């Protein structure tokens, strides 16, 4: 097996994804138990849930980049693309529903409020609007950050790696 290096754009995008995730994770913590109750004692330390979930949010955003690289037409992230943003939106919302179904009721519990209505109920657990809404807005913000990151990359940091093979050979030739 050969070991491949991660492209240089991955780490900065991961950090940006973590920081973006921190905006709502810490916001949810500040809203307190009236908005979302933490049901696992170890995660009740102030800020711990927000920090750990922000790291996970960064990873989820990077997985979205991977889906775009794998499934969307090339070149990637060279300009705004409806197909790329749609992939981010689909991934963000599907993973949010799966994560909520997996964790709601035993790790956390979102509460119905006038600003956080119930979207649906499954097996007696209510699933609310705000967590899903976050994953409608945040993929759009992260996609913009990704476009900026790629526009600032040198060819060896990502642009050439993500172009069709014929263009890559042309750019790499002296």
PDB file of C-alpha atoms in Angstrom:
ATOM      1  CA  UNK A   1       0.000   0.000   0.000  1.00  0.00           C
ATOM      2  CA  UNK A   2       1.188   3.480  -0.780  1.00  0.00           C
ATOM      3  CA  UNK A   3       0.542   6.353   1.532  1.00  0.00           C
ATOM      4  CA  UNK A   4      -0.798   9.495  -0.091  1.00  0.00           C
ATOM      5  CA  UNK A   5      -0.416  12.951   1.387  1.00  0.00           C
ATOM      6  CA  UNK A   6      -3.502  15.015   1.966  1.00  0.00           C
ATOM      7  CA  UNK A   7      -3.666  17.994  -0.376  1.00  0.00           C
ATOM      8  CA  UNK A   8      -2.608  21.224   1.341  1.00  0.00           C
ATOM      9  CA  UNK A   9      -6.074  22.737   1.041  1.00  0.00           C
ATOM     10  CA  UNK A  10      -7.628  20.149   3.404  1.00  0.00           C
ATOM     11  CA  UNK A  11      -6.277  21.441   6.728  1.00  0.00           C
ATOM     12  CA  UNK A  12      -7.212  25.124   6.223  1.00  0.00           C
ATOM     13  CA  UNK A  13     -10.686  24.075   5.082  1.00  0.00           C
ATOM     14  CA  UNK A  14     -11.027  21.760   8.086  1.00  0.00           C
ATOM     15  CA  UNK A  15     -10.133  24.621  10.458  1.00  0.00           C
ATOM     16  CA  UNK A  16     -12.604  26.924   8.684  1.00  0.00           C
ATOM     17  CA  UNK A  17     -15.276  24.205   8.983  1.00  0.00           C
ATOM     18  CA  UNK A  18     -14.563  23.829  12.711  1.00  0.00           C
ATOM     19  CA  UNK A  19     -14.819  27.591  13.234  1.00  0.00           C
ATOM     20  CA  UNK A  20     -18.030  27.751  11.225  1.00  0.00           C
ATOM     21  CA  UNK A  21     -19.449  24.870  13.286  1.00  0.00           C
ATOM     22  CA  UNK A  22     -18.414  26.631  16.479  1.00  0.00           C
ATOM     23  CA  UNK A  23     -20.726  29.540  15.612  1.00  0.00           C
ATOM     24  CA  UNK A  24     -23.847  27.448  16.131  1.00  0.00           C
ATOM     25  CA  UNK A  25     -22.441  24.893  18.581  1.00  0.00           C
ATOM     26  CA  UNK A  26     -21.483  27.611  21.079  1.00  0.00           C
ATOM     27  CA  UNK A  27     -24.702  29.443  20.219  1.00  0.00           C
ATOM     28  CA  UNK A  28     -26.707  26.352  21.126  1.00  0.00           C
ATOM     29  CA  UNK A  29     -24.792  26.138  24.423  1.00  0.00           C
ATOM     30  CA  UNK A  30     -25.538  29.799  25.172  1.00  0.00           C
ATOM     31  CA  UNK A  31     -29.243  29.199  24.560  1.00  0.00           C
ATOM     32  CA  UNK A  32     -29.058  26.638  27.354  1.00  0.00           C
ATOM     33  CA  UNK A  33     -31.353  23.828  28.397  1.00  0.00           C
ATOM     34  CA  UNK A  34     -34.454  25.673  27.215  1.00  0.00           C
ATOM     35  CA  UNK A  35     -33.198  25.090  23.674  1.00  0.00           C
ATOM     36  CA  UNK A  36     -31.177  21.878  23.913  1.00  0.00           C
ATOM     37  CA  UNK A  37     -30.572  19.625  26.900  1.00  0.00           C
ATOM     38  CA  UNK A  38     -27.376  17.577  27.068  1.00  0.00           C
ATOM     39  CA  UNK A  39     -28.299  14.134  28.370  1.00  0.00           C
ATOM     40  CA  UNK A  40     -24.809  12.640  28.837  1.00  0.00           C
ATOM     41  CA  UNK A  41     -23.134  13.800  32.033  1.00  0.00           C
ATOM     42  CA  UNK A  42     -19.595  13.860  30.528  1.00  0.00           C
ATOM     43  CA  UNK A  43     -20.687  16.407  27.895  1.00  0.00           C
ATOM     44  CA  UNK A  44     -22.205  18.807  30.449  1.00  0.00           C
ATOM     45  CA  UNK A  45     -18.871  20.505  31.158  1.00  0.00           C
ATOM     46  CA  UNK A  46     -19.351  24.049  29.804  1.00  0.00           C
ATOM     47  CA  UNK A  47     -18.001  24.296  26.258  1.00  0.00           C
ATOM     48  CA  UNK A  48     -17.001  20.628  25.925  1.00  0.00           C
ATOM     49  CA  UNK A  49     -19.975  19.665  23.777  1.00  0.00           C
ATOM     50  CA  UNK A  50     -19.520  22.741  21.587  1.00  0.00           C
ATOM     51  CA  UNK A  51     -15.790  22.112  21.061  1.00  0.00           C
ATOM     52  CA  UNK A  52     -16.154  18.397  20.340  1.00  0.00           C
ATOM     53  CA  UNK A  53     -19.089  18.930  17.996  1.00  0.00           C
ATOM     54  CA  UNK A  54     -17.214  21.749  16.204  1.00  0.00           C
ATOM     55  CA  UNK A  55     -14.367  19.336  15.418  1.00  0.00           C
ATOM     56  CA  UNK A  56     -16.937  16.910  14.028  1.00  0.00           C
ATOM     57  CA  UNK A  57     -18.590  19.678  11.983  1.00  0.00           C
ATOM     58  CA  UNK A  58     -15.217  20.428  10.368  1.00  0.00           C
ATOM     59  CA  UNK A  59     -14.898  16.777   9.389  1.00  0.00           C
ATOM     60  CA  UNK A  60     -18.427  16.721   7.974  1.00  0.00           C
ATOM     61  CA  UNK A  61     -17.603  19.727   5.796  1.00  0.00           C
ATOM     62  CA  UNK A  62     -14.421  18.036   4.531  1.00  0.00           C
ATOM     63  CA  UNK A  63     -16.440  14.930   3.688  1.00  0.00           C
ATOM     64  CA  UNK A  64     -18.684  17.226   1.646  1.00  0.00           C
ATOM     65  CA  UNK A  65     -15.615  18.427  -0.270  1.00  0.00           C
ATOM     66  CA  UNK A  66     -14.713  14.779  -0.904  1.00  0.00           C
ATOM     67  CA  UNK A  67     -18.195  14.076  -2.268  1.00  0.00           C
ATOM     68  CA  UNK A  68     -17.889  17.011  -4.659  1.00  0.00           C
ATOM     69  CA  UNK A  69     -14.461  15.812  -5.812  1.00  0.00           C
ATOM     70  CA  UNK A  70     -15.776  12.283  -6.338  1.00  0.00           C
ATOM     71  CA  UNK A  71     -19.205  12.893  -7.854  1.00  0.00           C
ATOM     72  CA  UNK A  72     -19.331  16.344  -9.484  1.00  0.00           C
ATOM     73  CA  UNK A  73     -17.997  17.260 -12.924  1.00  0.00           C
ATOM     74  CA  UNK A  74     -14.501  18.760 -13.148  1.00  0.00           C
ATOM     75  CA  UNK A  75     -12.947  21.247 -12.734  1.00  0.00           C
ATOM     76  CA  UNK A  76     -13.899  21.519  -9.070  1.00  0.00           C
ATOM     77  CA  UNK A  77     -14.268  24.723  -7.083  1.00  0.00           C
ATOM     78  CA  UNK A  78     -13.010  26.891  -9.946  1.00  0.00           C
ATOM     79  CA  UNK A  79     -16.190  28.998 -10.023  1.00  0.00           C
ATOM     80  CA  UNK A  80     -19.683  28.893  -8.532  1.00  0.00           C
ATOM     81  CA  UNK A  81     -21.415  25.670  -9.569  1.00  0.00           C
ATOM     82  CA  UNK A  82     -25.029  24.785  -8.937  1.00  0.00           C
ATOM     83  CA  UNK A  83     -24.110  21.096  -8.980  1.00  0.00           C
ATOM     84  CA  UNK A  84     -21.395  21.554  -6.328  1.00  0.00           C
ATOM     85  CA  UNK A  85     -23.589  23.635  -4.010  1.00  0.00           C
ATOM     86  CA  UNK A  86     -26.419  21.125  -4.445  1.00  0.00           C
ATOM     87  CA  UNK A  87     -24.044  18.321  -3.387  1.00  0.00           C
ATOM     88  CA  UNK A  88     -23.073  20.320  -0.273  1.00  0.00           C
ATOM     89  CA  UNK A  89     -26.730  20.987   0.552  1.00  0.00           C
ATOM     90  CA  UNK A  90     -27.792  17.370   0.033  1.00  0.00           C
ATOM     91  CA  UNK A  91     -24.888  16.037   2.092  1.00  0.00           C
ATOM     92  CA  UNK A  92     -25.388  18.598   4.858  1.00  0.00           C
ATOM     93  CA  UNK A  93     -29.091  17.920   5.234  1.00  0.00           C
ATOM     94  CA  UNK A  94     -28.979  14.146   4.896  1.00  0.00           C
ATOM     95  CA  UNK A  95     -26.156  13.812   7.432  1.00  0.00           C
ATOM     96  CA  UNK A  96     -27.978  16.205   9.813  1.00  0.00           C
ATOM     97  CA  UNK A  97     -31.114  14.078   9.739  1.00  0.00           C
ATOM     98  CA  UNK A  98     -29.058  10.906  10.306  1.00  0.00           C
ATOM     99  CA  UNK A  99     -27.053  12.500  13.150  1.00  0.00           C
ATOM    100  CA  UNK A 100     -30.217  13.805  14.782  1.00  0.00           C
ATOM    101  CA  UNK A 101     -31.950  10.444  14.542  1.00  0.00           C
ATOM    102  CA  UNK A 102     -28.839   8.754  15.979  1.00  0.00           C
ATOM    103  CA  UNK A 103     -28.311  11.181  18.895  1.00  0.00           C
ATOM    104  CA  UNK A 104     -31.630  12.797  19.750  1.00  0.00           C
ATOM    105  CA  UNK A 105     -33.140  11.494  22.952  1.00  0.00           C
ATOM    106  CA  UNK A 106     -30.007   9.914  24.430  1.00  0.00           C
ATOM    107  CA  UNK A 107     -27.121  12.373  23.784  1.00  0.00           C
ATOM    108  CA  UNK A 108     -29.133  15.570  23.476  1.00  0.00           C
ATOM    109  CA  UNK A 109     -32.733  16.706  23.278  1.00  0.00           C
ATOM    110  CA  UNK A 110     -33.796  19.763  21.290  1.00  0.00           C
ATOM    111  CA  UNK A 111     -36.881  21.445  22.674  1.00  0.00           C
ATOM    112  CA  UNK A 112     -39.805  22.900  20.805  1.00  0.00           C
ATOM    113  CA  UNK A 113     -39.973  26.671  21.087  1.00  0.00           C
ATOM    114  CA  UNK A 114     -41.703  29.367  18.999  1.00  0.00           C
ATOM    115  CA  UNK A 115     -38.438  29.773  17.036  1.00  0.00           C
ATOM    116  CA  UNK A 116     -37.629  26.021  16.952  1.00  0.00           C
ATOM    117  CA  UNK A 117     -40.797  24.203  15.878  1.00  0.00           C
ATOM    118  CA  UNK A 118     -41.043  20.428  15.561  1.00  0.00           C
ATOM    119  CA  UNK A 119     -40.551  19.244  11.967  1.00  0.00           C
ATOM    120  CA  UNK A 120     -41.500  15.610  12.597  1.00  0.00           C
ATOM    121  CA  UNK A 121     -41.750  12.997  15.326  1.00  0.00           C
ATOM    122  CA  UNK A 122     -40.248   9.522  15.061  1.00  0.00           C
ATOM    123  CA  UNK A 123     -40.635   6.824  17.712  1.00  0.00           C
ATOM    124  CA  UNK A 124     -41.810   9.429  20.208  1.00  0.00           C
ATOM    125  CA  UNK A 125     -38.810  11.756  19.669  1.00  0.00           C
ATOM    126  CA  UNK A 126     -39.384  15.243  18.258  1.00  0.00           C
ATOM    127  CA  UNK A 127     -37.000  16.605  15.635  1.00  0.00           C
ATOM    128  CA  UNK A 128     -36.881  20.376  15.448  1.00  0.00           C
ATOM    129  CA  UNK A 129     -36.263  22.968  12.760  1.00  0.00           C
ATOM    130  CA  UNK A 130     -33.176  24.930  13.868  1.00  0.00           C
ATOM    131  CA  UNK A 131     -30.630  22.066  13.663  1.00  0.00           C
ATOM    132  CA  UNK A 132     -31.818  21.311  10.119  1.00  0.00           C
ATOM    133  CA  UNK A 133     -31.892  25.005   9.177  1.00  0.00           C
ATOM    134  CA  UNK A 134     -28.237  25.306  10.249  1.00  0.00           C
ATOM    135  CA  UNK A 135     -27.382  22.744   7.563  1.00  0.00           C
ATOM    136  CA  UNK A 136     -29.231  24.758   4.929  1.00  0.00           C
ATOM    137  CA  UNK A 137     -27.232  27.929   5.637  1.00  0.00           C
ATOM    138  CA  UNK A 138     -23.812  26.556   6.673  1.00  0.00           C
ATOM    139  CA  UNK A 139     -23.101  24.511   3.500  1.00  0.00           C
ATOM    140  CA  UNK A 140     -23.617  27.695   1.481  1.00  0.00           C
ATOM    141  CA  UNK A 141     -21.163  29.599   3.699  1.00  0.00           C
ATOM    142  CA  UNK A 142     -18.655  26.733   3.608  1.00  0.00           C
ATOM    143  CA  UNK A 143     -18.963  26.446  -0.170  1.00  0.00           C
ATOM    144  CA  UNK A 144     -18.079  30.137  -0.459  1.00  0.00           C
ATOM    145  CA  UNK A 145     -15.063  29.572   1.848  1.00  0.00           C
ATOM    146  CA  UNK A 146     -14.022  26.614  -0.314  1.00  0.00           C
ATOM    147  CA  UNK A 147     -14.194  28.703  -3.491  1.00  0.00           C
ATOM    148  CA  UNK A 148     -12.057  31.386  -1.833  1.00  0.00           C
ATOM    149  CA  UNK A 149      -9.544  28.772  -0.605  1.00  0.00           C
ATOM    150  CA  UNK A 150      -9.223  27.244  -4.076  1.00  0.00           C
ATOM    151  CA  UNK A 151      -8.921  30.639  -5.772  1.00  0.00           C
ATOM    152  CA  UNK A 152      -5.940  31.374  -3.480  1.00  0.00           C
ATOM    153  CA  UNK A 153      -4.288  27.968  -3.989  1.00  0.00           C
ATOM    154  CA  UNK A 154      -1.228  27.574  -6.119  1.00  0.00           C
ATOM    155  CA  UNK A 155      -1.570  24.851  -8.772  1.00  0.00           C
ATOM    156  CA  UNK A 156       0.364  22.332  -6.692  1.00  0.00           C
ATOM    157  CA  UNK A 157      -1.976  22.899  -3.722  1.00  0.00           C
ATOM    158  CA  UNK A 158      -5.161  21.813  -5.382  1.00  0.00           C
ATOM    159  CA  UNK A 159      -6.206  23.432  -8.621  1.00  0.00           C
ATOM    160  CA  UNK A 160      -4.064  21.243 -10.875  1.00  0.00           C
ATOM    161  CA  UNK A 161      -4.877  18.156  -8.796  1.00  0.00           C
ATOM    162  CA  UNK A 162      -8.551  18.673  -9.477  1.00  0.00           C
ATOM    163  CA  UNK A 163      -8.465  19.470 -13.187  1.00  0.00           C
ATOM    164  CA  UNK A 164      -9.096  16.995 -15.996  1.00  0.00           C
ATOM    165  CA  UNK A 165      -6.031  14.891 -16.866  1.00  0.00           C
ATOM    166  CA  UNK A 166      -5.468  16.582 -20.259  1.00  0.00           C
ATOM    167  CA  UNK A 167      -5.384  20.063 -18.706  1.00  0.00           C
ATOM    168  CA  UNK A 168      -3.110  18.863 -15.920  1.00  0.00           C
ATOM    169  CA  UNK A 169      -0.542  17.502 -18.395  1.00  0.00           C
ATOM    170  CA  UNK A 170      -0.633  20.784 -20.318  1.00  0.00           C
ATOM    171  CA  UNK A 171      -0.087  22.853 -17.168  1.00  0.00           C
ATOM    172  CA  UNK A 172       2.661  20.586 -15.850  1.00  0.00           C
ATOM    173  CA  UNK A 173       4.602  20.560 -19.141  1.00  0.00           C
ATOM    174  CA  UNK A 174       7.444  23.070 -19.410  1.00  0.00           C
TER     175      UNK A 174
END
